[in-house]
Amino acid sequence: SSHILVGHNIGLYAMANPSPAKSMGDPGITPLSPSHTQNDTDQVPSGPSFVVVVAIDFGTTSSGYAYAFTKEPECIHTMRRWEGGDPGVSNQKTPTTILLTPDRKFHSFGYAARDFYHDLDPSESKQWLYLEKFKMKLHTTANLSIDTDLHAANGKRVKALDIFAYALAFFKEQALKELSDQTGIEFDNNDVRWVITVPAIWKMPAKQFMREAAYKSGLVSRENPEQLIIALEPEAASIYCRKLRLHQMVDLGTLTTQNGCSPTDNVGSGMTQAKELVRRNRQSRTFLVENVIGELWSELEEGDRYVVVDCGGGTVDLTVHQIRLPEGHLKELYKASGGPYGSLGIDYAFEKLLCKIFGQDFIDQFKIKRPAAWVDLMIAFESRKRAAAPDRTNPLNINLPFSFIDYYKKFRGHSVEHALRKSNVDFVKWSSQGMLRMSPEAMNSLFKPTIDHIIQHLTELFEKPEVSDIKFLFLVGGFAESPLLQQAVQDMLQGRSRIIIPHDVGLTILKGAVLFGLDPTIIKVRRSPLTYGVGVLNRFVEGKHPPEKLLVKDGTRWCTDVFDTFIAADQSVALGEMVKRSYTPAKPSQQVIVIHVYCSEKEKAGFISEPGVRKCGTLRLDVSGTESTAPRREIQTLMQFGDTEIRAMAVDVSTGRTVKASIDFLSH
């Protein structure tokens, strides 16, 4: 048998009553023979019945919610229209922006936050805390913890957990109010199953952080964790795309051929027609409830594979699914991949361009000193960004706020016009109406790095053996509306699969998340993004184990740091499948067993000390109050990896009692 070694403490036995600081000491733990059990997923108890499912799409750039009553699951309602939308940006989502008062209380969210902040006197606005695009912090922070900070526009620091909790509380209030108005009765939060969407490429700490924020916001309580489901954005999109009727899609492949020219002739004109079509349909689709019952899958057969490319503001997520009939369940064929290549990259490129023209020192100052005007400038850029297209010939004009022009003159002692003339940045000129005039080439060059990343990623994905014979490629997420991105994807695929873009591309994820909340078992098989395991001691074998790993204890020769794999990267895991391990406490009086969980991007890991293997979490088994007379207590631990979150359960074999088990991925 082998022993578990926690951390590198050689002391195999924890103290009788470990003080918190020492409790990481190693409980001498014996894994019995590792086994996989397959649970019969049909027997899963359905849990409490909810009256309604509400999904929140908490996006990097914009957010929203949608809902469906469990009695009429085919009617998905998108939230009511928001006050104060932008010109040229029509959707039900609101910007992910939040405003706190100078004493750090929640004030407003979305357009309301933006407009209020904008109307404050500059001397006042310095005191208020305004945040936008803060979701990316969860993706980019290496050791995310409950105490991770965010920076407001005025440079002040706030706790990320508070901000996320405020935002979720805002959506809870909005949704419950709308449900109460619609049903005519006060709606009770206990009747709601909540779904929050996150990128599939997020690591476990970020998913857990979202859940912690939900607990803090009062969306759900720790006592009822199953009232909240974390859904993966591209999976939600995939579930929705399966349900679409074909006329709700713009199929780039067939559009141009209908007009008597082959798709390769001139994508531009096809795109223009496509956009015209989208525009006309947008105007006619004034209803907010969409019936999604008639299935598209006259076209899809058993075993068909498709890729969902979810291009949002912050991240791009790629998922490969295969249909399993008769029920049309989904099976993931390759682990989710992607990266921080969302449309924010274009905003950063624009900011870099401004720094090149006006100087980094000025831009940094301007953002802090005139935060509201900076927000204005980025809104002006946003609407021009949406006008970029492959076939565009006329320049794009961006309004510079008066305070930008004014502040620049004070800062540098010469005019904005002068700066543009001497900056020798090609393609960007000053127009007499007080605007930055960008040539289409200049705009396209801002898109290029981000689009290149996405195309490179897609190219690599399509080279994988698991990703052959892809029938459809669904382009979803807000950034999917960009004709430049659409064209690039089309050029890369060269007709290998049909590219399909749902009409309400920005709401695809929301609607799919509602469907997922109505039936979370729809995705039957997932791929583990990482290899997970723990460190154990095995009997030392001469010639097999490296001598530096030898540990002699009471005459027995052990090999330390052995990586005991629970699950390997890219391994298929069915929903409800469990990884089983048994552990015994070192001392009968031990109250808590703490085991470090390690992970690696590589499929195989021999030792926890190898490069690329890192400690990513802790498994805690609370064995207090389960003392028994059995000579050796066996704590059987079951870990579930087939869901969107990793869960642990444990049972004391001798008494049959449940042991409180939890896996924690946030750093402390």
XYZ file of C-alpha atoms in Angstrom, residues 32-37 578-581 636 638:
12
model
C -6.658 1.830 -1.475
C -6.803 0.605 -5.026
C -7.900 3.576 -7.136
C -11.075 2.993 -9.058
C -13.476 4.736 -11.370
C -17.139 4.175 -10.752
C -16.624 9.537 -9.866
C -12.967 9.101 -9.012
C -12.745 7.115 -5.792
C -9.933 7.124 -3.219
C -13.891 6.973 1.129
C -15.525 10.551 -4.272
